[in-house]
Amino acid sequence: VSAAGLLARLRAAVGDAHVLRGGLVAGYDTDWTGRWQGRPVAVVRPGSTNEVREVVLACAAAGVPLVPQGGNTGLVGAAAPADGEVVLSTRRLDAVGVPDPGTGTLEAGAGATLQRVQDAARAAEFEVGVDLASRGSATVGGVVATNAGGARVLRAGTTRQQVLGLEAVLADGSIVTRMSGLPKDNVGYDLVQLLTGSEGTLAVITRVLLQVTPRPPARATALVALDGVPAAVELLITLRAGVAGLDAVEFLTADGLELVVAAGRARAPFAEPAPVLVLAEAVGLDADTLVEALAEAVASVSGVRDAAVAASDADRARLWEVREAHTEVLAPLRPVKLDVAVPVPALAAFVAELSGVAAAGGGHPVLFGHLAEGNVHVNVLGVPPERELDVTDAVLRLVAAHGGSISAEHGIGRAKREWLHLGRSAADIAAMRRVKAALDPAGLLSPGRVLPDV
Amino acid sequence: VSAAGLLARLRAAVGDAHVLRGGLVAGYDTDWTGRWQGRPVAVVRPGSTNEVREVVLACAAAGVPLVPQGGNTGLVGAAAPADGEVVLSTRRLDAVGVPDPGTGTLEAGAGATLQRVQDAARAAEFEVGVDLASRGSATVGGVVATNAGGARVLRAGTTRQQVLGLEAVLADGSIVTRMSGLPKDNVGYDLVQLLTGSEGTLAVITRVLLQVTPRPPARATALVALDGVPAAVELLITLRAGVAGLDAVEFLTADGLELVVAAGRARAPFAEPAPVLVLAEAVGLDADTLVEALAEAVASVSGVRDAAVAASDADRARLWEVREAHTEVLAPLRPVKLDVAVPVPALAAFVAELSGVAAAGGGHPVLFGHLAEGNVHVNVLGVPPERELDVTDAVLRLVAAHGGSISAEHGIGRAKREWLHLGRSAADIAAMRRVKAALDPAGLLSPGRVLPDV
């Protein structure tokens, strides 16, 4: 099949207006960091599951690889195209349902943003368990395809624990589906769980069914200035033991806060700078009780220098901005960005050793992330381009040496596939290859992602 | 390879004392209901993961199929052998660790009983989220292999939401493993989730890492007599909306209670019989608050005839015995047993139509189960043997007509594979076949389970 033949078939499938080429592919062809980009054959925007199927079959017939893309907010090059790929944008699959109180579920098209899905839940006094700083752009299809984590994993689990069903198109154009929302449904292998977190390499997710839970009446948030990482870990343990309804425990460091303040994104929360700040949030029936529980936990930890506790939405938003502004403030500095996790007991040692690893590469680390899961967003600033790969390698090896995960949230994509062996055994990787070959024997979907070349 | 050659290799792998034949296979060759049985070549009891690997390789070399077996408490013939299979009993893989408070995990060998794992958690003031009436015999390997449900799914989810890691031997003898317990670890396809619920057809699970959570200080239980299923559903909805920490909502009917009382397993809980009884349990900080919340919910529902609320362990155990004795009391009557679920809003209609379906087959249904998930254990008594298949078919079709699941908890095994199409689409089943072929191309592991013959 010629390129012209493929384009004709794609236009017939989705309509001329939804096959983008030339300058119209801007925004689809480059990822958010500018690090991953390619020249796609076309960007195709199907408007229904059947149109997705037609696009998949057209690409399969032409032997042209396909990469599904949602909000394009990932950081590992899973959804940004390589040269010669067709981008299948899910953004027109953006229908959002209303929560079903009988089953505790909410259905949405893969291309709906997380924000819209959260809003739909909230309008009915429900909440979605997943939350991310990129909620306004990230789509629920991408959230499921990457098994996104975020700040609320402590109480709600990662995305896979909240996906009650999905619909997806496989590489052969067949449509797998499970949208009943039954909490108990043991009927063969769990394809929903297999596809969740598969980063677009096994299927194009078209619809998802998410768990929603009643929205807690009250929230309270504490921002705490601490002596260092060991004190932050002590605070985490105290919070976990003593605060019912703990919903998030985040951290940031003095360097990152300074950048956020310098960029005008937040005011310095405390008179004196402190090495580490922890942001903790809890939910429950009553704000006063939550404020008291947080304050009591904070008071019992040594190494606390200062603290602020808030229960109103406006005050809480101000505390969160200190944390959430990090990604955008850091972006122009083009750091080496690595999303990793280590077991919480190893966190202090990992952070201490990280400075040496960064310095050896000519840079210095700015760290923030989700303390509750030992999930560190490592940003190494000032690394010369020719040493970026060495720094990446050294950081990921340090993570593995501490029994950690080379990818906590963002997945493997193109960025980390050469280090997959640091996170999984040869037997595990071989089994993954067999699953990939079984469901996508021609390598049509997102080639060059997740699994290293043989 | 001759049969003698296989036996010699198995004996070399695990020791003569752990290759059982002849009369020694009793208890391994027949399932709990007596419905599924076979003449195994041998029962092999490996004592380590490496011995499991040797057994798998020996069977593969001989071309003799292998069926993993834990406590042999399943009801669908997944773990009971067919003629000519080797039973790989996991019971010697029974090491149980201690809870790790840092990660909230507990490691156990696949052959450890759920009871022992629960006890280990409890000894450290933790709890395991999974609970089943067969806890004293069921092994955690089997619990994971079937994605067991049970009575506590409401708060804790099914088993797959609590499996943080596992180790398993694939059909080629390779050992896949993920035992780090990191809550965020997105490194390739999630083999843990793929193997969970695969009923021994994709791998032999050898170790599991389960989530444990702090044990709630208080529990309270209500047993409520009601007018019928619609009133029971109304009570469920009221409990879900009004009782924080709701942990279980079970149901049983007058017929089942009468059998339990006649068998001397429990005293009649109320002076007058009632069509439906609901057992609800909640956990929290304080027993008095829980008792009050349960009583308030019960008082606000029409159709309640009587109720008892208890908070002491002894009183609660008496209320639970009414529900948990059902399976054993029913067993000698050799009912047609089907574990199904329907969406809760469809439950009353399903139950009403079920009587007609059972009567058409010459029987009458005794129902009990997990009301919270619409999970009904259908037991049809008095069906002549020659009509059992018709009754099974009619019940499963009725389930599908109501948008339900043909297997809520026990899986598909051999019993339900011919009805798999009632629960999954042709595309889904085709994808499952490709996964099976990818990981077990020779069909070594548990052949004839889950997937129907082509």
Coordinates of C-alpha atoms in Angstrom, one line a residue, chain A residues 1-453:
Chain A
V1 CA 0.0 0.0 0.0
S2 CA 1.4 3.4 -0.9
A3 CA 1.5 6.4 1.4
A4 CA -1.2 8.0 -0.7
G5 CA -3.3 4.9 -0.4
L6 CA -3.0 4.9 3.4
L7 CA -3.9 8.6 3.6
A8 CA -6.9 8.1 1.4
R9 CA -8.1 5.2 3.5
L10 CA -7.6 7.2 6.7
R11 CA -9.5 10.2 5.3
A12 CA -12.3 7.9 4.3
A13 CA -12.4 6.5 7.8
V14 CA -12.4 9.7 9.9
G15 CA -13.2 12.5 7.4
D16 CA -10.7 14.8 5.7
A17 CA -10.8 17.4 8.5
H18 CA -9.4 14.8 11.0
V19 CA -6.4 13.7 9.1
L20 CA -3.8 16.4 10.0
R21 CA -0.5 16.9 8.1
G22 CA 2.2 19.6 7.7
G23 CA 1.9 22.4 10.2
L24 CA -1.3 21.1 11.7
V25 CA 0.7 18.3 13.4
A26 CA 2.2 20.9 15.8
G27 CA 1.5 20.0 19.4
Y28 CA 1.1 16.3 18.5
D29 CA 4.6 15.8 17.1
T30 CA 6.6 16.9 20.2
D31 CA 6.3 16.0 23.8
W32 CA 5.9 18.4 26.6
T33 CA 9.6 18.5 27.5
G34 CA 10.7 19.0 23.8
R35 CA 12.8 16.0 24.3
W36 CA 10.8 13.5 22.2
Q37 CA 9.7 14.4 18.8
G38 CA 9.3 13.0 15.3
R39 CA 7.7 13.6 11.9
P40 CA 4.5 11.7 11.8
V41 CA 2.9 10.5 8.5
A42 CA -0.3 12.1 9.8
V43 CA -2.2 12.8 12.9
V44 CA -5.6 11.0 12.8
R45 CA -8.4 12.0 15.0
P46 CA -11.1 9.3 15.0
G47 CA -14.5 10.2 16.5
S48 CA -15.7 6.7 17.5
T49 CA -14.5 3.3 18.5
N50 CA -15.4 2.0 15.0
E51 CA -13.3 4.8 13.5
V52 CA -10.4 3.8 15.7
R53 CA -10.8 0.3 14.4
E54 CA -10.7 1.5 10.8
V55 CA -7.6 3.5 11.5
V56 CA -5.9 0.5 13.0
L57 CA -6.8 -1.7 10.1
A58 CA -5.7 0.9 7.6
C59 CA -2.3 1.2 9.3
A60 CA -2.0 -2.5 9.6
A61 CA -2.7 -3.0 5.9
A62 CA -0.1 -0.4 5.0
G63 CA 2.5 -1.7 7.4
V64 CA 2.8 1.8 9.0
P65 CA 3.1 1.9 12.7
L66 CA 0.6 3.7 14.9
V67 CA 1.1 5.5 18.2
P68 CA -2.0 6.3 20.4
Q69 CA -1.8 9.7 22.0
G70 CA -4.0 11.4 24.6
G71 CA -3.1 14.6 26.2
N72 CA 0.6 14.2 25.3
T73 CA 1.6 14.9 28.9
G74 CA 3.9 11.9 29.4
L75 CA 7.6 12.3 29.9
V76 CA 9.1 9.1 28.5
G77 CA 8.3 9.4 24.8
A78 CA 5.6 6.7 24.8
A79 CA 3.0 8.9 23.0
A80 CA 5.1 11.3 21.0
P81 CA 5.6 10.0 17.5
A82 CA 8.9 8.7 16.0
D83 CA 9.5 9.5 12.3
G84 CA 7.1 7.7 10.0
E85 CA 4.4 6.8 12.5
V86 CA 0.7 7.7 12.4
V87 CA -0.4 9.4 15.6
L88 CA -3.9 8.3 16.6
S89 CA -5.1 11.1 18.8
T90 CA -8.0 10.1 21.1
R91 CA -9.0 13.7 21.9
R92 CA -12.3 13.5 20.0
L93 CA -13.3 10.4 22.1
D94 CA -14.2 12.8 24.9
A95 CA -17.7 11.9 26.0
V96 CA -18.1 12.0 29.8
G97 CA -21.0 10.3 31.5
V98 CA -22.5 10.9 34.9
P99 CA -21.7 8.8 38.0
D100 CA -23.9 5.8 38.5
P101 CA -24.6 5.7 42.2
G102 CA -25.7 2.1 42.1
T103 CA -22.4 0.7 40.9
G104 CA -20.1 3.6 41.9
T105 CA -18.8 4.0 38.4
L106 CA -18.3 6.7 35.8
E107 CA -17.8 6.1 32.1
A108 CA -15.7 8.3 29.9
G109 CA -14.2 8.4 26.4
A110 CA -10.4 7.8 26.4
G111 CA -9.8 11.4 25.2
A112 CA -11.7 13.2 28.0
T113 CA -9.3 15.1 30.2
L114 CA -9.0 14.0 33.8
Q115 CA -10.2 17.4 34.9
R116 CA -13.5 17.0 33.0
V117 CA -14.0 13.5 34.5
Q118 CA -13.2 14.8 38.0
D119 CA -15.7 17.7 37.5
A120 CA -18.4 15.3 36.4
A121 CA -17.8 13.2 39.5
R122 CA -17.8 16.3 41.8
A123 CA -21.0 17.6 40.3
A124 CA -22.7 14.5 41.7
E125 CA -20.9 14.7 45.1
F126 CA -18.5 11.9 44.0
E127 CA -14.8 11.9 43.5
V128 CA -12.3 10.1 41.2
G129 CA -9.4 8.6 43.1
V130 CA -6.7 9.6 40.5
D131 CA -5.3 13.1 40.6
L132 CA -2.3 14.7 38.8
A133 CA -0.9 18.2 38.4
S134 CA -1.5 17.8 34.6
R135 CA -5.2 17.0 35.1
G136 CA -6.2 19.8 32.7
S137 CA -4.4 18.2 29.7
A138 CA -3.9 14.5 30.6
T139 CA -6.7 12.3 29.3
V140 CA -8.2 9.3 31.1
G141 CA -7.1 7.0 28.3
G142 CA -3.5 8.1 28.9
V143 CA -4.0 7.8 32.7
V144 CA -5.1 4.2 32.2
A145 CA -2.5 3.4 29.6
T146 CA 0.2 4.5 31.9
N147 CA -1.4 3.3 35.2
A148 CA -0.9 6.8 36.4
G149 CA -0.1 7.5 40.0
G150 CA -0.1 11.0 41.3
A151 CA -0.7 12.4 44.7
R152 CA -3.6 10.3 46.0
V153 CA -2.3 6.8 45.7
L154 CA -2.1 6.5 49.5
R155 CA -5.8 6.2 49.9
A156 CA -7.1 5.3 46.4
G157 CA -4.3 3.2 44.9
T158 CA -2.8 3.7 41.5
T159 CA -5.1 3.9 38.5
R160 CA -5.3 0.2 38.0
Q161 CA -7.0 -0.2 41.3
Q162 CA -9.7 2.2 40.1
V163 CA -10.3 0.9 36.5
L164 CA -13.4 -1.2 36.6
G165 CA -13.6 -1.7 32.9
L166 CA -12.4 -0.5 29.5
E167 CA -12.9 -0.9 25.8
A168 CA -9.9 -1.1 23.5
V169 CA -9.0 -1.9 19.9
L170 CA -6.3 -4.5 19.4
A171 CA -3.7 -4.5 16.6
D172 CA -5.9 -6.9 14.6
G173 CA -8.8 -4.4 14.8
S174 CA -10.8 -6.6 17.2
I175 CA -12.5 -4.7 20.0
V176 CA -12.2 -6.1 23.5
T177 CA -14.6 -4.7 26.1
R178 CA -15.6 -5.0 29.7
M179 CA -17.9 -2.2 30.8
S180 CA -20.2 -3.9 33.3
G181 CA -18.6 -2.5 36.3
L182 CA -19.2 -5.6 38.4
P183 CA -16.8 -5.7 41.3
K184 CA -16.7 -9.5 41.2
D185 CA -16.3 -10.9 37.6
N186 CA -13.8 -13.7 37.3
V187 CA -14.3 -14.8 33.8
G188 CA -11.0 -15.7 32.2
Y189 CA -7.8 -13.6 32.0
D190 CA -8.2 -10.0 33.1
L191 CA -7.5 -8.1 29.9
V192 CA -8.5 -4.8 31.6
Q193 CA -5.5 -5.2 33.9
L194 CA -3.2 -6.4 31.2
L195 CA -3.9 -3.4 29.1
T196 CA -3.7 -0.9 32.0
G197 CA -0.2 0.3 32.1
S198 CA 0.8 -1.2 28.7
E199 CA 1.6 2.3 27.3
G200 CA -0.2 2.0 24.0
T201 CA 1.9 -1.0 22.9
L202 CA -0.9 -3.7 23.2
A203 CA -4.1 -1.8 22.3
V204 CA -5.7 1.6 21.7
I205 CA -7.9 2.3 24.7
T206 CA -11.1 3.9 23.6
R207 CA -13.4 4.0 26.7
V208 CA -12.9 3.6 30.4
L209 CA -15.1 2.9 33.4
L210 CA -13.6 4.4 36.5
Q211 CA -14.5 3.8 40.1
V212 CA -16.0 6.8 41.9
T213 CA -16.5 7.1 45.6
P214 CA -18.6 9.5 47.7
R215 CA -16.8 12.8 48.1
P216 CA -15.6 13.3 51.7
P217 CA -17.2 16.3 53.4
A218 CA -14.0 17.8 54.7
R219 CA -10.3 18.2 53.8
A220 CA -7.4 19.7 55.7
T221 CA -3.8 20.3 54.6
A222 CA -0.6 20.9 56.4
L223 CA 2.6 22.3 55.0
V224 CA 5.6 21.5 57.3
A225 CA 9.2 22.7 57.2
L226 CA 11.7 20.1 58.4
D227 CA 15.4 19.6 59.1
G228 CA 15.9 17.0 56.4
V229 CA 14.7 13.8 54.7
P230 CA 15.0 11.6 57.9
A231 CA 12.7 14.0 59.7
A232 CA 10.3 14.0 56.7
V233 CA 10.2 10.2 56.8
E234 CA 9.6 10.3 60.6
L235 CA 6.7 12.6 59.9
L236 CA 5.3 10.3 57.2
I237 CA 5.3 7.3 59.6
T238 CA 3.6 9.4 62.3
L239 CA 1.0 10.6 59.9
R240 CA 0.3 7.1 58.6
A241 CA -0.1 5.7 62.1
G242 CA -2.1 8.6 63.6
V243 CA -4.2 10.3 60.9
A244 CA -7.3 8.4 59.6
G245 CA -8.2 9.4 56.1
L246 CA -4.7 10.4 55.1
D247 CA -4.9 11.3 51.4
A248 CA -1.6 12.7 50.3
V249 CA 1.9 13.1 51.7
E250 CA 4.1 15.1 49.3
F251 CA 7.6 16.6 49.6
L252 CA 9.8 19.2 48.1
T253 CA 13.2 20.7 48.9
A254 CA 14.6 24.2 49.5
D255 CA 16.1 24.5 46.0
G256 CA 12.8 23.7 44.3
L257 CA 10.9 26.1 46.5
E258 CA 13.4 28.9 45.8
L259 CA 12.8 28.4 42.0
V260 CA 9.0 28.4 42.5
V261 CA 9.2 31.6 44.6
A262 CA 11.6 33.3 42.1
A263 CA 9.2 32.5 39.3
G264 CA 6.4 34.3 41.2
R265 CA 4.3 31.1 41.4
A266 CA 4.1 31.2 45.1
R267 CA 5.1 33.2 48.1
A268 CA 7.7 31.7 50.5
P269 CA 5.4 29.9 53.0
F270 CA 7.8 30.4 56.0
A271 CA 10.0 33.1 57.2
E272 CA 13.1 30.9 57.3
P273 CA 14.1 28.4 54.5
A274 CA 14.2 24.7 55.5
P275 CA 15.9 21.8 53.7
V276 CA 12.7 19.8 53.2
L277 CA 9.0 20.7 53.1
V278 CA 6.2 18.1 53.5
L279 CA 2.6 18.7 52.4
A280 CA 0.1 16.4 54.0
E281 CA -3.6 16.2 53.4
A282 CA -6.4 14.2 55.0
V283 CA -10.1 13.8 54.4
G284 CA -12.9 13.0 56.8
L285 CA -16.2 14.1 58.1
D286 CA -15.1 17.2 59.9
A287 CA -12.5 19.8 59.2
D288 CA -11.7 20.7 62.8
T289 CA -10.9 17.1 63.7
L290 CA -8.6 16.8 60.6
V291 CA -6.8 20.0 61.5
E292 CA -6.3 18.8 65.0
A293 CA -5.1 15.3 63.9
L294 CA -2.6 16.9 61.5
A295 CA -1.3 19.4 64.0
E296 CA -0.9 16.7 66.7
A297 CA 1.1 14.5 64.3
V298 CA 3.3 17.4 63.3
A299 CA 3.9 18.4 67.0
S300 CA 5.1 15.0 67.9
V301 CA 7.9 14.8 65.3
S302 CA 11.4 16.1 66.1
G303 CA 13.0 18.1 63.3
V304 CA 10.0 20.2 62.6
R305 CA 10.9 23.9 62.1
D306 CA 7.6 25.4 61.2
A307 CA 4.1 24.4 60.0
A308 CA 0.9 25.8 58.5
V309 CA -2.4 24.0 58.6
A310 CA -5.4 25.0 56.4
A311 CA -8.9 23.7 55.9
S312 CA -10.5 26.2 53.5
D313 CA -10.3 25.6 49.8
A314 CA -8.5 28.8 49.1
D315 CA -5.8 28.3 51.7
R316 CA -5.3 24.7 50.8
A317 CA -4.9 25.7 47.1
R318 CA -2.1 28.1 48.1
L319 CA -0.3 25.4 50.0
W320 CA -0.6 23.0 47.0
E321 CA 0.6 25.6 44.5
V322 CA 4.0 25.4 46.2
R323 CA 4.2 21.8 45.2
E324 CA 2.4 21.7 41.9
A325 CA 4.2 24.6 40.3
H326 CA 7.5 22.6 40.3
T327 CA 7.1 20.8 37.0
E328 CA 6.3 24.0 35.0
V329 CA 9.0 26.1 36.8
L330 CA 11.6 23.5 36.1
A331 CA 10.8 22.8 32.5
P332 CA 12.6 25.8 30.9
L333 CA 15.8 24.7 32.7
R334 CA 15.6 21.4 30.7
P335 CA 16.7 19.1 33.6
V336 CA 17.4 15.4 33.3
K337 CA 14.0 14.3 34.6
L338 CA 13.6 10.8 36.1
D339 CA 10.5 9.6 37.9
V340 CA 11.6 6.9 40.3
A341 CA 10.7 5.3 43.6
V342 CA 12.6 3.7 46.4
P343 CA 11.3 2.0 49.5
V344 CA 10.6 4.6 52.1
P345 CA 13.2 3.2 54.6
A346 CA 15.9 3.7 51.9
L347 CA 14.8 7.2 51.0
A348 CA 17.2 9.2 53.1
A349 CA 20.2 7.2 52.0
F350 CA 19.1 7.4 48.3
V351 CA 18.7 11.2 48.5
A352 CA 22.1 11.6 50.2
E353 CA 23.9 9.5 47.5
L354 CA 22.0 11.2 44.7
S355 CA 23.9 14.5 45.2
G356 CA 27.2 12.7 44.6
V357 CA 25.8 11.0 41.5
A358 CA 24.5 14.3 40.1
A359 CA 27.8 16.1 40.9
A360 CA 29.8 13.5 39.1
G361 CA 27.7 14.4 36.0
G362 CA 28.3 18.1 36.5
G363 CA 24.8 18.8 37.8
H364 CA 22.8 19.2 41.0
P365 CA 19.5 17.6 41.8
V366 CA 16.2 19.3 42.6
L367 CA 13.8 16.7 44.2
F368 CA 10.1 16.7 44.8
G369 CA 7.4 14.1 44.7
H370 CA 5.1 11.7 46.5
L371 CA 6.8 10.9 49.9
A372 CA 4.1 8.4 50.8
E373 CA 5.3 6.0 48.1
G374 CA 9.0 7.0 48.2
N375 CA 8.3 8.4 44.7
V376 CA 10.9 11.0 43.8
H377 CA 10.8 13.2 40.7
V378 CA 14.5 13.6 40.2
N379 CA 15.4 16.7 38.2
V380 CA 19.2 17.1 37.7
L381 CA 20.0 20.7 36.6
G382 CA 23.1 21.9 34.8
V383 CA 24.1 18.6 33.2
P384 CA 26.0 19.2 30.0
P385 CA 24.1 17.5 27.1
E386 CA 26.9 15.0 26.4
R387 CA 26.7 13.7 30.0
E388 CA 22.9 13.4 30.3
L389 CA 23.0 9.7 29.4
D390 CA 25.6 9.0 32.0
V391 CA 23.6 10.8 34.7
T392 CA 20.5 8.9 33.7
D393 CA 22.3 5.7 33.9
A394 CA 23.9 6.5 37.2
V395 CA 20.6 7.6 38.8
L396 CA 18.7 4.5 37.6
R397 CA 21.5 2.2 38.9
L398 CA 21.4 4.0 42.2
V399 CA 17.6 3.4 42.3
A400 CA 18.0 -0.3 41.6
A401 CA 20.8 -0.6 44.2
H402 CA 18.3 0.6 46.8
G403 CA 15.6 -1.9 45.7
G404 CA 13.6 0.8 44.0
S405 CA 11.6 1.2 40.8
I406 CA 13.1 2.9 37.7
S407 CA 9.7 4.1 36.8
A408 CA 7.2 4.9 39.5
E409 CA 4.5 6.6 37.5
H410 CA 5.3 7.6 33.9
G411 CA 6.2 4.2 32.5
I412 CA 9.1 3.1 30.3
G413 CA 8.2 4.5 26.9
R414 CA 11.3 5.2 24.8
A415 CA 13.2 6.9 27.5
K416 CA 13.9 4.0 29.8
R417 CA 13.6 0.8 27.8
E418 CA 17.3 0.3 27.7
W419 CA 17.2 0.1 31.5
L420 CA 14.3 -2.3 31.8
H421 CA 16.6 -5.0 33.1
L422 CA 17.2 -2.8 36.2
G423 CA 13.6 -3.2 37.1
R424 CA 12.6 -6.7 35.9
S425 CA 14.4 -10.0 35.5
A426 CA 15.3 -11.6 32.1
A427 CA 12.5 -14.1 32.6
D428 CA 10.0 -11.3 33.2
I429 CA 11.1 -9.4 30.2
A430 CA 11.0 -12.6 28.1
A431 CA 7.4 -13.2 29.2
M432 CA 6.5 -9.6 28.3
R433 CA 7.9 -10.1 24.8
R434 CA 5.7 -13.1 24.4
V435 CA 2.6 -11.2 25.4
K436 CA 3.5 -8.4 23.0
A437 CA 4.1 -10.8 20.2
A438 CA 0.8 -12.6 20.9
L439 CA -1.3 -9.5 20.7
D440 CA 0.6 -7.5 18.2
P441 CA 2.8 -9.9 16.1
A442 CA 3.6 -7.3 13.5
G443 CA 4.7 -4.7 16.0
L444 CA 2.1 -2.2 14.7
L445 CA 1.3 -0.4 18.0
S446 CA 3.9 2.0 19.5
P447 CA 7.0 0.1 18.3
G448 CA 10.2 0.9 20.2
R449 CA 8.4 1.6 23.4
V450 CA 8.6 -0.4 26.7
L451 CA 10.6 -3.4 25.4
P452 CA 14.2 -2.9 24.3
D453 CA 15.2 -4.1 20.8

